[in-house]
Amino acid sequence: MFAAERRQLILEMVRANGAVSLRELARVVQTSEVTVRRDVRALEAEGLLDRRHGGAVLPGGFSREPGYPQKTHLAAAEKSAIADLAASMVEEGDAVVVGAGTTTQELARRLARVPGLTVVTNSLLVAQALAHANRVEVVMTGGTLRGSNYALVGSGAEQSLQGLRVTKAFISGSGLTAERGLSTTNMLSASVDRALVQSASEVIVLADHTKLGADTMFQTVPTEAITRLVTDEQAAGTDLTARELDALADCGVQISIAPLGTPAEPPVHQQSAPVNAAARRPPAPLPGQRRPNHQLLSATRVR
């Protein structure tokens, strides 16, 4: 396939999906990721798309969010591996919050097998994945439905989280940097995500390699409030993303790397494949989260 044909096909894939990983582009055009990266760089120079670590997005990606159908196809294998590892960090009888997103939806499918679990969420997709789980109680926030990601947002969602206290928060986003932390493209989603993490003793960010180094419009969780990052093995595969992992570890974030291809089964709470010694430090205390236990106020229960 000629370079012009490859680049046209790459452009069509990005336009159709909003964002596509380099691995997926290389698979479709049947060439190496090195060649695809060169093609993406050339298309970016023409203003036809924007590069991201590990992938490509439509121009204006700083504020544009792909829809749910597009996001489900981006880094699907990586998200599955991340969900496998994150699920092993949940114990029987835990109470956790799970934010909206395609990676957290994958996590929810695995949490359906954890008995005695209570999951608080603002995501219809997470609730749907757990609705028929045996001995798993789902507590949904109130709020206004945001159709692009099937999440409940707004003051109703935030108010229903007041007074809540859980062991862990699992949250995703659109970008993650050591300098700014986790960010997203929508102001209402960011506000609810902040309310979700305020309720948790540990904040666990689920972000595949395409999110590392990306900085989007609204900050949700500052770096110092992140206990652990669960990402995929490709995050350590490039100089840029590896440096971002090291910088996050230097800030006290524990790094867990999910291997691709085989479900991860590390001991609960034990880090898998640390990036460096800094990643093995105990979780930093979360600012503003030392408070007495409270009971959940207004919420809707789904069984």
Coordinates of C-alpha atoms in Angstrom, one line a residue:
M1 CA 0.0 0.0 0.0
F2 CA 1.3 3.4 -1.0
A3 CA 1.9 6.1 1.6
A4 CA -1.0 8.2 0.3
E5 CA -3.4 5.3 0.5
R6 CA -2.3 4.5 4.0
R7 CA -2.7 8.0 5.2
Q8 CA -6.1 8.3 3.6
L9 CA -7.2 5.1 5.4
I10 CA -5.8 6.4 8.7
L11 CA -7.7 9.6 8.3
E12 CA -10.9 7.8 7.5
M13 CA -10.5 5.6 10.6
V14 CA -9.9 8.6 12.9
R15 CA -12.8 10.5 11.4
A16 CA -15.1 7.5 11.9
N17 CA -14.0 6.8 15.5
G18 CA -12.8 10.1 16.9
A19 CA -9.7 8.5 18.3
V20 CA -7.7 5.4 17.3
S21 CA -4.6 3.8 18.8
L22 CA -1.4 3.3 16.8
R23 CA -1.6 -0.4 17.3
E24 CA -5.1 -0.5 15.7
L25 CA -4.0 1.7 12.8
A26 CA -1.0 -0.5 12.2
R27 CA -3.2 -3.6 12.2
V28 CA -5.7 -2.2 9.7
V29 CA -3.2 -0.8 7.3
Q30 CA -0.9 -3.8 7.7
T31 CA 2.3 -2.0 8.5
S32 CA 4.5 -1.3 11.5
E33 CA 3.7 1.2 14.3
V34 CA 6.8 3.1 13.3
T35 CA 5.5 3.7 9.8
V36 CA 2.0 4.6 11.1
R37 CA 3.6 7.0 13.6
R38 CA 5.4 8.7 10.7
D39 CA 2.1 8.9 8.7
V40 CA 0.3 10.3 11.7
R41 CA 3.0 13.0 12.1
A42 CA 2.6 13.9 8.4
L43 CA -1.2 14.2 8.7
E44 CA -0.8 16.3 11.9
A45 CA 1.4 18.7 10.0
E46 CA -1.4 19.2 7.5
G47 CA -3.8 19.9 10.3
L48 CA -5.9 16.9 9.6
L49 CA -5.6 15.2 13.0
D50 CA -3.8 15.6 16.3
R51 CA -1.3 13.1 17.7
R52 CA -1.7 11.7 21.2
H53 CA 0.7 9.3 23.0
G54 CA -0.1 6.0 21.5
G55 CA -2.8 7.2 19.1
A56 CA -4.4 9.9 17.0
V57 CA -7.5 12.0 17.4
L58 CA -9.5 14.5 15.5
P59 CA -8.3 18.1 15.6
G60 CA -9.4 20.0 18.6
G61 CA -9.0 17.0 20.9
F62 CA -8.2 19.3 23.8
S63 CA -11.9 20.0 24.3
R64 CA -13.6 17.4 22.1
E65 CA -14.8 14.1 23.6
P66 CA -15.5 11.1 21.3
G67 CA -18.8 9.5 21.8
Y68 CA -19.3 6.2 23.6
P69 CA -19.3 4.0 20.4
Q70 CA -16.0 5.5 19.3
K71 CA -14.4 5.1 22.7
T72 CA -15.3 1.4 23.0
H73 CA -13.0 0.6 20.1
L74 CA -10.0 2.6 21.3
A75 CA -7.4 0.5 23.2
A76 CA -10.0 -2.2 23.9
A77 CA -7.4 -5.0 24.8
E78 CA -5.6 -2.6 27.1
K79 CA -8.8 -1.6 28.9
S80 CA -9.6 -5.2 29.4
A81 CA -6.2 -5.9 30.9
I82 CA -6.5 -2.9 33.2
A83 CA -9.9 -4.0 34.4
D84 CA -8.6 -7.4 35.2
L85 CA -5.9 -6.0 37.4
A86 CA -8.1 -3.4 39.0
A87 CA -10.7 -6.0 39.9
S88 CA -8.1 -7.9 41.9
M89 CA -7.7 -4.9 44.2
V90 CA -11.3 -5.2 45.4
E91 CA -12.1 -7.5 48.4
E92 CA -15.3 -9.2 49.5
G93 CA -17.5 -6.8 51.4
D94 CA -15.9 -3.7 50.1
A95 CA -17.8 -0.5 49.4
V96 CA -16.4 1.4 46.4
V97 CA -17.3 4.1 44.0
V98 CA -16.9 3.6 40.2
G99 CA -17.0 6.5 37.8
A100 CA -18.2 6.7 34.3
G101 CA -16.2 5.5 31.3
T102 CA -15.5 2.5 29.0
T103 CA -12.6 1.3 31.2
T104 CA -14.7 1.4 34.4
Q105 CA -17.5 -0.4 32.5
E106 CA -15.1 -3.2 31.9
L107 CA -14.2 -3.2 35.6
A108 CA -17.8 -3.4 36.6
R109 CA -18.3 -6.6 34.6
R110 CA -15.5 -8.2 36.6
L111 CA -16.8 -6.8 39.9
A112 CA -20.0 -8.7 39.4
R113 CA -18.2 -11.8 40.7
V114 CA -17.2 -10.2 44.1
P115 CA -19.7 -11.2 46.8
G116 CA -20.9 -8.7 49.4
L117 CA -19.8 -5.7 47.3
T118 CA -21.5 -2.3 47.4
V119 CA -20.9 -0.1 44.3
V120 CA -21.8 3.5 44.2
T121 CA -21.8 5.0 40.7
N122 CA -23.1 7.7 38.4
S123 CA -22.8 5.6 35.3
L124 CA -25.8 3.8 33.8
L125 CA -23.3 1.4 32.0
V126 CA -21.7 0.4 35.3
A127 CA -25.1 -0.1 36.9
Q128 CA -26.2 -2.2 34.0
A129 CA -23.1 -4.4 34.2
L130 CA -23.9 -5.1 37.8
A131 CA -27.7 -5.1 37.8
H132 CA -28.0 -8.9 37.9
A133 CA -24.9 -9.7 39.9
N134 CA -25.5 -12.0 42.9
R135 CA -24.9 -10.3 46.3
V136 CA -23.7 -7.0 44.8
E137 CA -25.6 -3.9 45.8
V138 CA -25.6 -1.0 43.4
V139 CA -26.3 2.6 44.6
M140 CA -26.9 5.2 41.9
T141 CA -26.5 8.9 42.3
G142 CA -29.3 11.2 41.2
G143 CA -28.6 13.8 38.5
T144 CA -29.2 14.7 34.9
L145 CA -28.3 12.1 32.2
R146 CA -25.4 13.0 29.9
G147 CA -26.1 11.0 26.8
S148 CA -22.6 10.9 25.3
N149 CA -21.3 8.7 28.1
Y150 CA -24.5 7.6 29.8
A151 CA -23.5 9.3 33.1
L152 CA -25.5 11.2 35.6
V153 CA -24.1 14.7 36.2
G154 CA -25.1 18.0 37.8
S155 CA -26.0 19.2 41.2
G156 CA -28.3 16.2 41.9
A157 CA -25.5 13.8 41.4
E158 CA -23.1 15.8 43.5
Q159 CA -25.6 16.3 46.4
S160 CA -26.3 12.6 46.6
L161 CA -22.6 11.9 47.2
Q162 CA -22.4 14.3 50.2
G163 CA -21.6 12.4 53.4
L164 CA -20.6 9.2 51.5
R165 CA -17.5 7.3 52.7
V166 CA -16.1 4.2 50.9
T167 CA -12.7 2.4 50.7
K168 CA -11.8 3.0 47.1
A169 CA -12.7 5.1 44.1
F170 CA -12.1 3.8 40.6
I171 CA -12.1 6.6 38.1
S172 CA -11.1 7.3 34.5
G173 CA -10.7 10.4 32.4
S174 CA -9.5 11.8 29.1
G175 CA -5.9 12.6 30.0
L176 CA -3.3 12.1 32.7
T177 CA -0.1 14.0 33.4
A178 CA 2.2 14.2 36.4
E179 CA 2.0 18.0 36.3
R180 CA -1.8 18.3 36.4
G181 CA -3.2 14.9 37.3
L182 CA -6.4 13.5 35.7
S183 CA -8.5 15.7 33.4
T184 CA -11.5 15.4 31.3
T185 CA -13.2 17.4 28.5
N186 CA -16.5 18.2 30.2
M187 CA -17.1 20.5 33.1
L188 CA -20.1 18.7 34.5
S189 CA -18.3 15.3 34.4
A190 CA -15.3 16.8 36.1
S191 CA -17.4 18.2 38.9
V192 CA -19.1 14.8 39.7
D193 CA -15.7 13.0 39.4
R194 CA -14.3 15.3 42.1
A195 CA -17.3 14.5 44.3
L196 CA -16.7 10.8 43.8
V197 CA -13.1 10.8 44.8
Q198 CA -13.7 13.0 47.9
S199 CA -15.7 10.0 49.3
A200 CA -12.8 7.5 49.1
S201 CA -9.8 6.6 51.2
E202 CA -7.9 5.5 48.1
V203 CA -8.2 7.0 44.6
I204 CA -7.3 4.5 41.8
V205 CA -7.1 5.9 38.3
L206 CA -7.6 3.6 35.4
A207 CA -5.9 5.0 32.3
D208 CA -4.5 3.2 29.3
H209 CA -1.3 4.4 27.5
T210 CA -3.2 6.6 25.1
K211 CA -4.3 8.8 28.1
L212 CA -0.7 9.3 29.4
G213 CA 0.7 12.8 28.6
A214 CA -2.7 14.1 27.4
D215 CA -3.9 17.2 29.1
T216 CA -7.6 18.1 28.6
M217 CA -9.6 21.1 29.7
F218 CA -11.0 20.3 33.2
Q219 CA -8.9 18.9 36.0
T220 CA -10.7 16.2 38.0
V221 CA -8.1 14.8 40.4
P222 CA -4.7 16.5 41.1
T223 CA -1.7 14.3 41.1
E224 CA -1.2 14.5 44.9
A225 CA -4.7 13.0 45.5
I226 CA -4.1 9.9 43.3
T227 CA -3.1 6.8 45.3
R228 CA -2.5 4.4 42.4
L229 CA -2.5 4.4 38.6
V230 CA -3.5 1.1 36.8
T231 CA -2.3 1.2 33.2
D232 CA -1.2 -1.2 30.4
E233 CA 2.3 -2.4 29.5
Q234 CA 2.5 -0.2 26.5
A235 CA 2.7 2.8 28.8
A236 CA 6.3 1.9 29.4
G237 CA 7.0 1.2 25.7
T238 CA 7.8 4.7 24.6
D239 CA 10.2 7.3 26.0
L240 CA 7.5 9.9 26.4
T241 CA 5.0 7.7 28.3
A242 CA 7.7 6.0 30.3
R243 CA 9.0 9.5 31.5
E244 CA 5.4 10.4 32.5
L245 CA 5.1 7.2 34.5
D246 CA 8.4 8.0 36.3
A247 CA 7.2 11.5 37.0
L248 CA 3.9 10.2 38.5
A249 CA 5.9 7.7 40.6
D250 CA 8.1 10.6 41.8
C251 CA 5.0 12.4 43.0
G252 CA 4.0 9.4 45.2
V253 CA 1.6 7.6 42.8
Q254 CA 1.9 3.8 42.9
I255 CA 2.1 2.4 39.4
S256 CA 0.5 -1.0 38.5
I257 CA 1.2 -2.3 35.0
A258 CA -1.4 -4.7 33.5
P259 CA 0.0 -7.3 31.2
L260 CA -1.7 -7.8 27.9
G261 CA -3.1 -11.2 26.8
T262 CA -3.3 -12.9 30.2
P263 CA -5.7 -12.0 33.0
A264 CA -3.8 -10.5 35.9
E265 CA -4.0 -12.2 39.3
P266 CA -1.7 -10.4 41.7
P267 CA -2.3 -10.5 45.4
V268 CA -4.8 -7.9 46.6
H269 CA -3.4 -4.4 47.0
Q270 CA 0.0 -5.6 45.8
Q271 CA 1.6 -3.6 42.9
S272 CA 2.3 -5.4 39.7
A273 CA 5.5 -4.6 37.7
P274 CA 6.6 -1.4 39.4
V275 CA 8.2 1.2 37.1
N276 CA 10.9 2.1 39.7
A277 CA 11.5 2.2 43.4
A278 CA 9.5 5.4 43.8
A279 CA 6.4 3.5 42.7
R280 CA 6.7 1.2 45.6
R281 CA 6.2 3.9 48.2
P282 CA 3.1 3.6 50.4
P283 CA 0.1 5.7 49.3
A284 CA 0.4 9.4 50.1
P285 CA -2.4 10.7 52.4
L286 CA -5.2 12.3 50.5
P287 CA -5.7 15.9 51.3
G288 CA -9.0 16.8 52.7
Q289 CA -10.2 13.3 53.1
R290 CA -9.7 12.7 56.8
R291 CA -13.3 12.9 58.0
P292 CA -15.7 11.0 60.2
N293 CA -17.9 8.3 58.7
H294 CA -21.3 9.4 57.4
Q295 CA -24.2 7.7 55.8
L296 CA -25.2 8.2 52.2
L297 CA -28.0 10.7 51.8
S298 CA -30.2 10.7 48.8
A299 CA -29.6 7.8 46.4
T300 CA -31.5 5.4 44.2
R301 CA -30.8 1.6 44.6
V302 CA -30.7 -0.7 41.7
R303 CA -30.9 -4.5 42.2

